Amino acid sequence: MSRYRLIDGAGLIFLAIVLALAVLVPASNLWLAPDSALHIPDYLVPLLGKYLAFALLALALDLVWGYCGILSLGHGAFFALGGYAMGMYLMRQIGSRGVYGNLVLPDFMVFLNWQELPWFWLGFDHFWFACLVAIAVPGLLAFGFGWLAFRSRVTGVYLSIITQAMTFALMLAFFRNDMGFGGNNGLTDFKEIVGYPLQWAETRAALFAATAVALALGYLLARWVVTSKLGKVVVAVRDAESRTRFIGYRVENYKLVVFTLSAMIAGVAGALYVPQVGIINPSEFAPANSIEAVIWVAVGGRGTLVGAALGAVIVNAGKTWFTGALPSLWLFALGGLFVATTLLIPKGVVGAVTDILGIRRKSELPAAPGVVAPKTAPAEPAQ
Amino acid sequence: MTIGGEVTSALLYLDDVSVTFDGFRALNRLSLSIGANEMRAIIGPNGAGKTTMMDVITGKTRPNTGTALFQARHDLTRLDEASISQLGIGRKFQTPTVFDMHTVEDNILLALKTDRRPFPVLFSKRTREEKERIDALLERVRLTASRHRSAGELSHGQKQWLEIGMLLAQEPKLLLVDEPAAGMTDQETADTADLLREIAKTASVVVVEHDMVFVRDLGVKVTCLHEGSVLAEGSLDAVSANERVIEVYLGR
């Protein structure tokens, strides 16, 4: 039987690297002498953590795009909502140490002359509550959105456009001060997480390790889904939707399950991202961010999971280098990278490597067809 | 609505069905009934409404007026494709439509009659019975040797057969087959006729076909459609002798 192993060769290498990073990066940063060649400096730890959070977002996106054929151009919204949930918890941890020294209200609320905490901020002084919300709210939004869109059989470019509209609408909403999420300044000036100051190297190392572990678990979850029979149905939906319908599968329900699960994983990624970068603001909802995430997946290799994560790290490392060395050229490089990927390695880095090595094992999952270039302008700067 | 003897005994009962697209009458007060374990061939010129009729039966198109009943109690005009499929109506498309990226046996696996809800599917494990059914079906459509190949690599004729195998896996009560002989060699065509006749022992089969040799080979009752309604019905010889049929379809 064509049963796919939960962990194949590429998956094993991936998990080994991610879990090794979870141990080695913190160890190097905390215990090696600063002048050692292998020492990872303090600034690099949260930066690498950020890459891994993006890798988790890419993984979530690959689940819907690579396997189910839903090109979401709004996954940044689920990521940002997860980030806001964590940001709200971190704001509550500031307590009376804000600029205004208010015991209850965050600074921006004092500034807006609010007298009491809005109801939707209640509960966020608990870490577990914020974690729950970071998963539940993206999940609920995806469920509601998908319930409407998939039942109406909105597919293809039209679906991509409304996912884009969704994240754009959220961006505009979060920019408003009246929304109660800090307006265009967003949430920042965080002090500590579960009692540990965010400035401590140990805290940052722990956050990095947590992100790496989350990426590994996210990979296993996604891999479990795509290797199940449901995964086969989902690939069938991607390749021949009406055939799937005519043999009796209610396609909209399958899309809904995968889309909602993906949004929840994206929410976790956002929640891990915020404490490491120290800020969350409405520009995280910018449509360009979601499009960039699609590019990560395309560059790494659509429909491979490992490739999506790899693509996120490659592109973001390139972005860090470019924006430092040649800031004005970054957008051209990103656009060029996407064009080159589409033309030269349509199956992405992982697909190209697999082809070169001539690996074609039975355990391989059906590969996604090549990248279909989303008809969008080159992404704008993320920040 | 009066339910007469014909309605209750028929597996599929279409009465007075009309479908209009932008003023074009694709089906014009079409009435048709198919009995249990009956095989019927549908012929007719392009635009006669053959495919639209299948669309109505499988829930893809909603008729403007008319009745479409399955087993005398399921109103097909109110159900979606998935529900209709689960009732036991299978459809084979004109161009073979299989899951190219999946292996041949996975194509069959996905079509097996099982719980179709996402969560039971997510947690499902393949049972021994399922494995045996897959083996038997692959044998029946002669694809045992190709079971591990991806369906996209199959020849056109093999894909047609794989699709028929997928329909059989659904254990349908009614099979709708659109031009199964298209693009097949003579030998494959003859084999396909044999296969359909065998299927008709346990299920009703409606075959839409242009290939008159194939229709003759099937040796079943024929319905000729023209401009969305039934022009003639009966044995192939009777229908071929019909003046109107000769005029609009067969040619002089």
mmCIF file of C-alpha atoms in Angstrom, chain A:
data_model
loop_
_atom_site.group_PDB
_atom_site.id
_atom_site.type_symbol
_atom_site.label_atom_id
_atom_site.label_comp_id
_atom_site.label_asym_id
_atom_site.label_seq_id
_atom_site.Cartn_x
_atom_site.Cartn_y
_atom_site.Cartn_z
ATOM 1 C CA MET A 1 0.000 0.000 0.000
ATOM 2 C CA SER A 2 1.173 3.510 -0.665
ATOM 3 C CA ARG A 3 1.476 4.374 2.934
ATOM 4 C CA TYR A 4 3.725 7.315 3.623
ATOM 5 C CA ARG A 5 6.027 7.302 6.560
ATOM 6 C CA LEU A 6 5.396 10.009 9.130
ATOM 7 C CA ILE A 7 9.069 10.913 9.118
ATOM 8 C CA ASP A 8 10.913 10.421 5.848
ATOM 9 C CA GLY A 9 14.573 11.105 5.078
ATOM 10 C CA ALA A 10 14.188 14.846 4.570
ATOM 11 C CA GLY A 11 11.974 15.088 7.636
ATOM 12 C CA LEU A 12 14.517 13.315 9.794
ATOM 13 C CA ILE A 13 17.287 15.668 8.710
ATOM 14 C CA PHE A 14 15.004 18.633 9.245
ATOM 15 C CA LEU A 15 13.964 17.583 12.741
ATOM 16 C CA ALA A 16 17.545 16.766 13.684
ATOM 17 C CA ILE A 17 18.724 20.215 12.571
ATOM 18 C CA VAL A 18 15.893 22.088 14.251
ATOM 19 C CA LEU A 19 16.252 20.244 17.542
ATOM 20 C CA ALA A 20 20.053 20.579 17.421
ATOM 21 C CA LEU A 21 19.607 24.324 16.948
ATOM 22 C CA ALA A 22 17.242 24.386 19.924
ATOM 23 C CA VAL A 23 20.106 23.137 22.098
ATOM 24 C CA LEU A 24 23.236 24.495 20.420
ATOM 25 C CA VAL A 25 22.231 28.113 19.815
ATOM 26 C CA PRO A 26 21.281 28.799 23.451
ATOM 27 C CA ALA A 27 24.306 26.821 24.681
ATOM 28 C CA SER A 28 26.708 28.724 22.451
ATOM 29 C CA ASN A 29 25.223 32.074 23.379
ATOM 30 C CA LEU A 30 25.134 31.460 27.113
ATOM 31 C CA TRP A 31 28.205 29.368 27.829
ATOM 32 C CA LEU A 32 30.837 30.013 25.208
ATOM 33 C CA ALA A 33 33.273 32.871 25.708
ATOM 34 C CA PRO A 34 32.334 35.959 23.651
ATOM 35 C CA ASP A 35 35.659 35.816 21.773
ATOM 36 C CA SER A 36 35.126 32.186 20.743
ATOM 37 C CA ALA A 37 34.612 31.669 17.006
ATOM 38 C CA LEU A 38 31.531 29.584 17.759
ATOM 39 C CA HIS A 39 29.952 32.122 20.083
ATOM 40 C CA ILE A 40 26.567 33.361 18.922
ATOM 41 C CA PRO A 41 26.237 37.009 19.922
ATOM 42 C CA ASP A 42 23.223 38.266 21.851
ATOM 43 C CA TYR A 43 21.707 40.163 18.946
ATOM 44 C CA LEU A 44 21.655 37.047 16.770
ATOM 45 C CA VAL A 45 19.571 34.863 19.100
ATOM 46 C CA PRO A 46 16.246 36.697 18.719
ATOM 47 C CA LEU A 47 17.008 37.233 15.026
ATOM 48 C CA LEU A 48 17.351 33.486 14.475
ATOM 49 C CA GLY A 49 14.269 32.995 16.619
ATOM 50 C CA LYS A 50 12.408 35.336 14.306
ATOM 51 C CA TYR A 51 13.472 33.255 11.296
ATOM 52 C CA LEU A 52 12.157 30.125 12.925
ATOM 53 C CA ALA A 53 8.836 31.805 13.736
ATOM 54 C CA PHE A 54 8.592 32.757 10.071
ATOM 55 C CA ALA A 55 9.475 29.170 9.163
ATOM 56 C CA LEU A 56 6.490 28.000 11.211
ATOM 57 C CA LEU A 57 4.279 30.502 9.367
ATOM 58 C CA ALA A 58 5.606 29.207 6.048
ATOM 59 C CA LEU A 59 4.857 25.654 7.144
ATOM 60 C CA ALA A 60 1.263 26.657 7.895
ATOM 61 C CA LEU A 61 0.957 28.344 4.521
ATOM 62 C CA ASP A 62 2.396 25.327 2.721
ATOM 63 C CA LEU A 63 -0.254 23.143 4.325
ATOM 64 C CA VAL A 64 -3.053 25.098 2.624
ATOM 65 C CA TRP A 65 -1.272 26.135 -0.558
ATOM 66 C CA GLY A 66 1.039 23.240 -1.259
ATOM 67 C CA TYR A 67 -1.333 20.452 -0.309
ATOM 68 C CA CYS A 68 -4.837 21.865 -0.644
ATOM 69 C CA GLY A 69 -4.205 24.345 -3.465
ATOM 70 C CA ILE A 70 -5.629 27.300 -1.549
ATOM 71 C CA LEU A 71 -3.356 30.254 -2.294
ATOM 72 C CA SER A 72 -3.913 32.343 0.799
ATOM 73 C CA LEU A 73 -2.576 35.865 0.472
ATOM 74 C CA GLY A 74 -3.786 36.703 3.943
ATOM 75 C CA HIS A 75 -1.939 34.334 6.229
ATOM 76 C CA GLY A 76 -0.102 37.263 7.772
ATOM 77 C CA ALA A 77 -3.419 38.139 9.426
ATOM 78 C CA PHE A 78 -3.506 34.902 11.429
ATOM 79 C CA PHE A 79 0.154 35.382 12.353
ATOM 80 C CA ALA A 80 -0.501 38.966 13.471
ATOM 81 C CA LEU A 81 -3.571 38.007 15.522
ATOM 82 C CA GLY A 82 -1.511 35.404 17.373
ATOM 83 C CA GLY A 83 1.104 38.092 17.870
ATOM 84 C CA TYR A 84 -1.425 40.557 19.250
ATOM 85 C CA ALA A 85 -2.705 37.990 21.754
ATOM 86 C CA MET A 86 0.830 37.520 23.058
ATOM 87 C CA GLY A 87 1.446 41.278 22.910
ATOM 88 C CA MET A 88 -1.606 41.925 25.086
ATOM 89 C CA TYR A 89 -0.280 39.516 27.707
ATOM 90 C CA LEU A 90 3.129 41.202 27.610
ATOM 91 C CA MET A 91 1.442 44.616 28.014
ATOM 92 C CA ARG A 92 -0.393 43.408 31.099
ATOM 93 C CA GLN A 93 2.927 42.226 32.546
ATOM 94 C CA ILE A 94 4.240 45.796 32.463
ATOM 95 C CA GLY A 95 1.847 46.604 35.315
ATOM 96 C CA SER A 96 2.560 49.974 36.884
ATOM 97 C CA ARG A 97 6.008 50.300 35.284
ATOM 98 C CA GLY A 98 4.618 52.197 32.297
ATOM 99 C CA VAL A 99 5.477 55.839 31.622
ATOM 100 C CA TYR A 100 2.257 56.967 33.311
ATOM 101 C CA GLY A 101 2.588 54.491 36.143
ATOM 102 C CA ASN A 102 -1.047 53.503 35.940
ATOM 103 C CA LEU A 103 -1.778 50.374 37.955
ATOM 104 C CA VAL A 104 -4.321 48.926 35.566
ATOM 105 C CA LEU A 105 -4.211 50.607 32.183
ATOM 106 C CA PRO A 106 -1.466 50.325 29.563
ATOM 107 C CA ASP A 107 0.111 53.628 28.582
ATOM 108 C CA PHE A 108 -1.780 54.072 25.332
ATOM 109 C CA MET A 109 -5.107 53.782 27.143
ATOM 110 C CA VAL A 110 -4.073 56.389 29.711
ATOM 111 C CA PHE A 111 -3.041 58.607 26.823
ATOM 112 C CA LEU A 112 -6.488 58.169 25.252
ATOM 113 C CA ASN A 113 -8.104 59.082 28.595
ATOM 114 C CA TRP A 114 -9.712 55.679 28.997
ATOM 115 C CA GLN A 115 -10.954 55.034 32.520
ATOM 116 C CA GLU A 116 -11.073 51.266 32.623
ATOM 117 C CA LEU A 117 -9.771 48.227 30.843
ATOM 118 C CA PRO A 118 -11.984 47.201 27.883
ATOM 119 C CA TRP A 119 -13.673 43.803 28.299
ATOM 120 C CA PHE A 120 -11.599 42.184 25.562
ATOM 121 C CA TRP A 121 -8.432 42.831 27.562
ATOM 122 C CA LEU A 122 -9.738 40.829 30.504
ATOM 123 C CA GLY A 123 -7.919 37.588 31.103
ATOM 124 C CA PHE A 124 -4.738 38.650 29.381
ATOM 125 C CA ASP A 125 -2.824 38.878 32.643
ATOM 126 C CA HIS A 126 -2.731 35.080 32.435
ATOM 127 C CA PHE A 127 -0.116 33.557 30.154
ATOM 128 C CA TRP A 128 -2.203 30.441 29.465
ATOM 129 C CA PHE A 129 -5.144 32.606 28.453
ATOM 130 C CA ALA A 130 -3.030 34.539 25.935
ATOM 131 C CA CYS A 131 -1.706 31.269 24.500
ATOM 132 C CA LEU A 132 -5.247 29.976 24.142
ATOM 133 C CA VAL A 133 -6.409 33.154 22.424
ATOM 134 C CA ALA A 134 -3.355 33.157 20.126
ATOM 135 C CA ILE A 135 -4.568 29.816 18.769
ATOM 136 C CA ALA A 136 -8.340 30.211 19.084
ATOM 137 C CA VAL A 137 -8.843 33.634 17.506
ATOM 138 C CA PRO A 138 -6.959 32.894 14.253
ATOM 139 C CA GLY A 139 -8.750 29.543 14.182
ATOM 140 C CA LEU A 140 -12.174 31.131 14.614
ATOM 141 C CA LEU A 141 -11.486 33.795 12.014
ATOM 142 C CA ALA A 142 -10.293 31.182 9.529
ATOM 143 C CA PHE A 143 -13.296 29.005 10.310
ATOM 144 C CA GLY A 144 -15.787 31.834 9.756
ATOM 145 C CA PHE A 145 -14.017 33.106 6.673
ATOM 146 C CA GLY A 146 -13.590 29.639 5.212
ATOM 147 C CA TRP A 147 -17.131 28.605 6.057
ATOM 148 C CA LEU A 148 -18.450 31.454 3.943
ATOM 149 C CA ALA A 149 -15.885 31.310 1.153
ATOM 150 C CA PHE A 150 -15.629 27.550 0.657
ATOM 151 C CA ARG A 151 -19.375 26.924 0.835
ATOM 152 C CA SER A 152 -19.873 29.575 -1.833
ATOM 153 C CA ARG A 153 -17.229 27.719 -3.825
ATOM 154 C CA VAL A 154 -14.975 30.712 -4.170
ATOM 155 C CA THR A 155 -11.717 29.349 -5.562
ATOM 156 C CA GLY A 156 -8.528 30.340 -7.338
ATOM 157 C CA VAL A 157 -7.626 33.957 -7.832
ATOM 158 C CA TYR A 158 -10.920 35.168 -6.354
ATOM 159 C CA LEU A 159 -10.226 33.408 -3.100
ATOM 160 C CA SER A 160 -6.688 34.820 -3.028
ATOM 161 C CA ILE A 161 -8.073 38.306 -3.519
ATOM 162 C CA ILE A 162 -10.541 38.050 -0.659
ATOM 163 C CA THR A 163 -7.882 36.664 1.698
ATOM 164 C CA GLN A 164 -5.865 39.728 0.759
ATOM 165 C CA ALA A 165 -8.873 41.943 1.434
ATOM 166 C CA MET A 166 -9.324 40.276 4.815
ATOM 167 C CA THR A 167 -5.824 41.088 6.029
ATOM 168 C CA PHE A 168 -6.054 44.600 4.585
ATOM 169 C CA ALA A 169 -9.343 45.239 6.405
ATOM 170 C CA LEU A 170 -7.811 44.017 9.658
ATOM 171 C CA MET A 171 -4.812 46.282 9.147
ATOM 172 C CA LEU A 172 -7.063 49.315 8.732
ATOM 173 C CA ALA A 173 -9.102 48.291 11.777
ATOM 174 C CA PHE A 174 -6.038 47.830 13.982
ATOM 175 C CA PHE A 175 -4.652 51.202 12.906
ATOM 176 C CA ARG A 176 -7.614 52.875 14.604
ATOM 177 C CA ASN A 177 -6.932 54.008 18.159
ATOM 178 C CA ASP A 178 -10.554 53.289 19.107
ATOM 179 C CA MET A 179 -10.018 49.583 18.499
ATOM 180 C CA GLY A 180 -8.149 49.396 21.792
ATOM 181 C CA PHE A 181 -5.020 47.680 20.490
ATOM 182 C CA GLY A 182 -2.661 50.625 20.581
ATOM 183 C CA GLY A 183 -3.448 52.078 17.144
ATOM 184 C CA ASN A 184 -0.555 52.557 14.766
ATOM 185 C CA ASN A 185 2.047 52.321 17.534
ATOM 186 C CA GLY A 186 0.849 48.859 18.363
ATOM 187 C CA LEU A 187 2.017 47.169 21.528
ATOM 188 C CA THR A 188 5.614 47.484 22.697
ATOM 189 C CA ASP A 189 7.930 48.358 25.592
ATOM 190 C CA PHE A 190 7.476 44.859 26.995
ATOM 191 C CA LYS A 191 9.232 44.061 30.266
ATOM 192 C CA GLU A 192 8.968 40.406 31.050
ATOM 193 C CA ILE A 193 7.373 37.086 30.148
ATOM 194 C CA VAL A 194 6.200 34.613 32.816
ATOM 195 C CA GLY A 195 8.275 36.576 35.296
ATOM 196 C CA TYR A 196 11.551 36.588 33.339
ATOM 197 C CA PRO A 197 12.848 39.886 31.944
ATOM 198 C CA LEU A 198 12.947 39.903 28.157
ATOM 199 C CA GLN A 199 16.332 41.643 28.273
ATOM 200 C CA TRP A 200 18.005 38.646 29.871
ATOM 201 C CA ALA A 201 20.049 36.518 27.524
ATOM 202 C CA GLU A 202 18.658 33.430 29.274
ATOM 203 C CA THR A 203 15.071 34.478 28.515
ATOM 204 C CA ARG A 204 15.890 35.088 24.882
ATOM 205 C CA ALA A 205 17.691 31.776 24.626
ATOM 206 C CA ALA A 206 14.655 30.043 26.131
ATOM 207 C CA LEU A 207 12.355 31.800 23.655
ATOM 208 C CA PHE A 208 14.576 30.655 20.810
ATOM 209 C CA ALA A 209 14.512 27.077 22.052
ATOM 210 C CA ALA A 210 10.717 27.246 22.460
ATOM 211 C CA THR A 211 10.357 28.480 18.879
ATOM 212 C CA ALA A 212 12.552 25.676 17.546
ATOM 213 C CA VAL A 213 10.544 23.090 19.479
ATOM 214 C CA ALA A 214 7.294 24.627 18.216
ATOM 215 C CA LEU A 215 8.611 24.431 14.652
ATOM 216 C CA ALA A 216 9.462 20.753 15.123
ATOM 217 C CA LEU A 217 6.038 20.006 16.623
ATOM 218 C CA GLY A 218 4.320 22.038 13.904
ATOM 219 C CA TYR A 219 6.195 20.021 11.310
ATOM 220 C CA LEU A 220 5.148 16.738 12.912
ATOM 221 C CA LEU A 221 1.523 17.849 13.122
ATOM 222 C CA ALA A 222 1.445 19.004 9.495
ATOM 223 C CA ARG A 223 3.242 15.871 8.377
ATOM 224 C CA TRP A 224 0.796 13.692 10.301
ATOM 225 C CA VAL A 225 -2.087 15.435 8.550
ATOM 226 C CA VAL A 226 -0.628 15.183 5.040
ATOM 227 C CA THR A 227 0.359 11.529 5.436
ATOM 228 C CA SER A 228 -3.118 10.566 6.682
ATOM 229 C CA LYS A 229 -5.968 9.574 4.419
ATOM 230 C CA LEU A 230 -7.304 13.092 4.891
ATOM 231 C CA GLY A 231 -4.044 14.314 3.394
ATOM 232 C CA LYS A 232 -4.705 12.206 0.324
ATOM 233 C CA VAL A 233 -8.201 13.634 -0.001
ATOM 234 C CA VAL A 234 -6.782 17.132 0.318
ATOM 235 C CA VAL A 235 -4.248 16.527 -2.470
ATOM 236 C CA ALA A 236 -7.105 15.100 -4.535
ATOM 237 C CA VAL A 237 -9.019 18.339 -3.963
ATOM 238 C CA ARG A 238 -5.974 20.294 -5.129
ATOM 239 C CA ASP A 239 -5.586 18.280 -8.327
ATOM 240 C CA ALA A 240 -9.170 17.420 -9.322
ATOM 241 C CA GLU A 241 -11.690 19.194 -7.152
ATOM 242 C CA SER A 242 -14.828 18.207 -9.028
ATOM 243 C CA ARG A 243 -13.777 14.545 -9.236
ATOM 244 C CA THR A 244 -13.361 14.582 -5.455
ATOM 245 C CA ARG A 245 -16.828 16.045 -5.079
ATOM 246 C CA PHE A 246 -18.372 13.486 -7.427
ATOM 247 C CA ILE A 247 -16.958 10.557 -5.484
ATOM 248 C CA GLY A 248 -18.747 11.885 -2.457
ATOM 249 C CA TYR A 249 -16.366 14.087 -0.474
ATOM 250 C CA ARG A 250 -17.771 17.385 0.689
ATOM 251 C CA VAL A 251 -14.808 19.430 -0.499
ATOM 252 C CA GLU A 252 -15.688 22.592 1.431
ATOM 253 C CA ASN A 253 -15.421 20.746 4.746
ATOM 254 C CA TYR A 254 -11.962 19.442 3.931
ATOM 255 C CA LYS A 255 -10.761 22.887 2.930
ATOM 256 C CA LEU A 256 -12.236 24.280 6.103
ATOM 257 C CA VAL A 257 -10.418 21.788 8.325
ATOM 258 C CA VAL A 258 -7.053 22.405 6.685
ATOM 259 C CA PHE A 259 -7.473 26.177 6.481
ATOM 260 C CA THR A 260 -8.477 26.436 10.150
ATOM 261 C CA LEU A 261 -5.638 24.200 11.320
ATOM 262 C CA SER A 262 -3.196 26.216 9.255
ATOM 263 C CA ALA A 263 -4.451 29.490 10.739
ATOM 264 C CA MET A 264 -3.969 28.135 14.264
ATOM 265 C CA ILE A 265 -0.376 27.151 13.493
ATOM 266 C CA ALA A 266 0.191 30.624 12.038
ATOM 267 C CA GLY A 267 -1.208 32.088 15.271
ATOM 268 C CA VAL A 268 1.337 30.128 17.330
ATOM 269 C CA ALA A 269 4.100 31.435 15.066
ATOM 270 C CA GLY A 270 2.928 35.009 15.674
ATOM 271 C CA ALA A 271 2.804 34.487 19.429
ATOM 272 C CA LEU A 272 6.421 33.268 19.400
ATOM 273 C CA TYR A 273 7.537 36.098 17.138
ATOM 274 C CA VAL A 274 6.340 39.015 19.257
ATOM 275 C CA PRO A 275 8.351 38.519 22.468
ATOM 276 C CA GLN A 276 11.525 38.083 20.383
ATOM 277 C CA VAL A 277 11.138 41.204 18.264
ATOM 278 C CA GLY A 278 9.608 43.206 21.125
ATOM 279 C CA ILE A 279 6.795 44.852 19.185
ATOM 280 C CA ILE A 280 3.563 44.122 17.367
ATOM 281 C CA ASN A 281 1.840 46.783 15.301
ATOM 282 C CA PRO A 282 -0.773 46.895 12.521
ATOM 283 C CA SER A 283 1.831 46.821 9.750
ATOM 284 C CA GLU A 284 2.116 43.078 10.478
ATOM 285 C CA PHE A 285 -1.264 42.820 8.756
ATOM 286 C CA ALA A 286 0.099 44.499 5.620
ATOM 287 C CA PRO A 287 -0.821 42.505 2.486
ATOM 288 C CA ALA A 288 2.833 42.655 1.413
ATOM 289 C CA ASN A 289 3.813 40.523 4.425
ATOM 290 C CA SER A 290 1.435 37.766 3.398
ATOM 291 C CA ILE A 291 2.714 37.869 -0.161
ATOM 292 C CA GLU A 292 6.276 37.633 1.098
ATOM 293 C CA ALA A 293 5.325 34.486 2.993
ATOM 294 C CA VAL A 294 4.069 32.973 -0.265
ATOM 295 C CA ILE A 295 7.464 33.748 -1.814
ATOM 296 C CA TRP A 296 9.243 31.925 1.031
ATOM 297 C CA VAL A 297 7.182 28.823 0.330
ATOM 298 C CA ALA A 298 7.709 29.059 -3.433
ATOM 299 C CA VAL A 299 11.461 29.523 -3.050
ATOM 300 C CA GLY A 300 11.830 26.622 -0.635
ATOM 301 C CA GLY A 301 9.530 24.259 -2.479
ATOM 302 C CA ARG A 302 5.779 24.128 -2.394
ATOM 303 C CA GLY A 303 4.130 21.018 -1.022
ATOM 304 C CA THR A 304 7.189 19.740 0.823
ATOM 305 C CA LEU A 305 6.784 21.308 4.316
ATOM 306 C CA VAL A 306 10.551 21.137 4.854
ATOM 307 C CA GLY A 307 11.057 23.363 1.823
ATOM 308 C CA ALA A 308 8.623 25.955 3.118
ATOM 309 C CA ALA A 309 10.513 26.263 6.384
ATOM 310 C CA LEU A 310 13.839 26.343 4.564
ATOM 311 C CA GLY A 311 12.583 29.004 2.154
ATOM 312 C CA ALA A 312 11.492 31.231 5.030
ATOM 313 C CA VAL A 313 14.959 31.061 6.590
ATOM 314 C CA ILE A 314 16.812 31.570 3.278
ATOM 315 C CA VAL A 315 14.751 34.558 2.174
ATOM 316 C CA ASN A 316 14.785 36.231 5.578
ATOM 317 C CA ALA A 317 18.512 35.719 6.026
ATOM 318 C CA GLY A 318 18.925 37.280 2.582
ATOM 319 C CA LYS A 319 16.683 40.122 3.627
ATOM 320 C CA THR A 320 18.708 40.767 6.765
ATOM 321 C CA TRP A 321 21.935 40.828 4.801
ATOM 322 C CA PHE A 322 20.570 42.950 1.962
ATOM 323 C CA THR A 323 18.802 45.514 4.118
ATOM 324 C CA GLY A 324 22.093 45.954 5.962
ATOM 325 C CA ALA A 325 24.480 45.978 3.021
ATOM 326 C CA LEU A 326 22.413 47.284 0.098
ATOM 327 C CA PRO A 327 19.093 48.456 1.519
ATOM 328 C CA SER A 328 17.868 50.074 -1.687
ATOM 329 C CA LEU A 329 18.307 46.850 -3.631
ATOM 330 C CA TRP A 330 16.391 44.486 -1.365
ATOM 331 C CA LEU A 331 13.062 44.720 -3.194
ATOM 332 C CA PHE A 332 14.739 44.117 -6.533
ATOM 333 C CA ALA A 333 16.526 41.130 -5.084
ATOM 334 C CA LEU A 334 13.281 39.726 -3.679
ATOM 335 C CA GLY A 335 11.453 40.248 -6.956
ATOM 336 C CA GLY A 336 14.376 38.766 -8.876
ATOM 337 C CA LEU A 337 14.501 35.795 -6.535
ATOM 338 C CA PHE A 338 10.845 35.072 -7.121
ATOM 339 C CA VAL A 339 11.126 35.391 -10.894
ATOM 340 C CA ALA A 340 14.261 33.228 -10.928
ATOM 341 C CA THR A 341 12.609 30.592 -8.754
ATOM 342 C CA THR A 342 9.556 30.453 -10.974
ATOM 343 C CA LEU A 343 11.621 30.196 -14.138
ATOM 344 C CA LEU A 344 14.600 28.100 -13.057
ATOM 345 C CA ILE A 345 13.502 25.959 -10.136
ATOM 346 C CA PRO A 346 9.697 25.818 -10.264
ATOM 347 C CA LYS A 347 9.680 23.141 -7.588
ATOM 348 C CA GLY A 348 11.772 25.288 -5.260
ATOM 349 C CA VAL A 349 15.090 24.575 -3.579
ATOM 350 C CA VAL A 350 13.973 21.265 -2.099
ATOM 351 C CA GLY A 351 12.425 20.148 -5.389
ATOM 352 C CA ALA A 352 15.592 21.048 -7.279
ATOM 353 C CA VAL A 353 17.846 19.250 -4.812
ATOM 354 C CA THR A 354 15.598 16.185 -4.929
ATOM 355 C CA ASP A 355 15.718 16.195 -8.730
ATOM 356 C CA ILE A 356 19.489 16.569 -8.791
ATOM 357 C CA LEU A 357 19.983 13.698 -6.382
ATOM 358 C CA GLY A 358 17.527 11.654 -8.420
ATOM 359 C CA ILE A 359 15.646 10.716 -5.323
ATOM 360 C CA ARG A 360 12.327 9.152 -6.175
ATOM 361 C CA ARG A 361 11.318 6.866 -3.395
ATOM 362 C CA LYS A 362 8.009 5.218 -2.755
ATOM 363 C CA SER A 363 7.736 7.071 0.506
ATOM 364 C CA GLU A 364 7.583 10.368 -1.273
ATOM 365 C CA LEU A 365 4.358 12.247 -1.201
ATOM 366 C CA PRO A 366 2.842 13.393 -4.460
ATOM 367 C CA ALA A 367 4.673 16.586 -5.255
ATOM 368 C CA ALA A 368 2.823 19.784 -5.878
ATOM 369 C CA PRO A 369 2.777 21.048 -9.422
ATOM 370 C CA GLY A 370 5.171 23.902 -10.047
ATOM 371 C CA VAL A 371 4.701 27.319 -8.631
ATOM 372 C CA VAL A 372 1.903 29.359 -10.077
ATOM 373 C CA ALA A 373 3.037 32.932 -9.848
ATOM 374 C CA PRO A 374 0.503 35.031 -7.976
ATOM 375 C CA LYS A 375 -0.392 37.999 -10.097
ATOM 376 C CA THR A 376 0.735 40.652 -7.705
ATOM 377 C CA ALA A 377 3.148 43.514 -7.714
ATOM 378 C CA PRO A 378 6.513 43.026 -6.010
ATOM 379 C CA ALA A 379 6.157 43.145 -2.276
ATOM 380 C CA GLU A 380 6.642 46.395 -0.462
ATOM 381 C CA PRO A 381 8.961 46.736 2.501
ATOM 382 C CA ALA A 382 7.618 44.822 5.442
ATOM 383 C CA GLN A 383 8.201 47.629 7.846
#
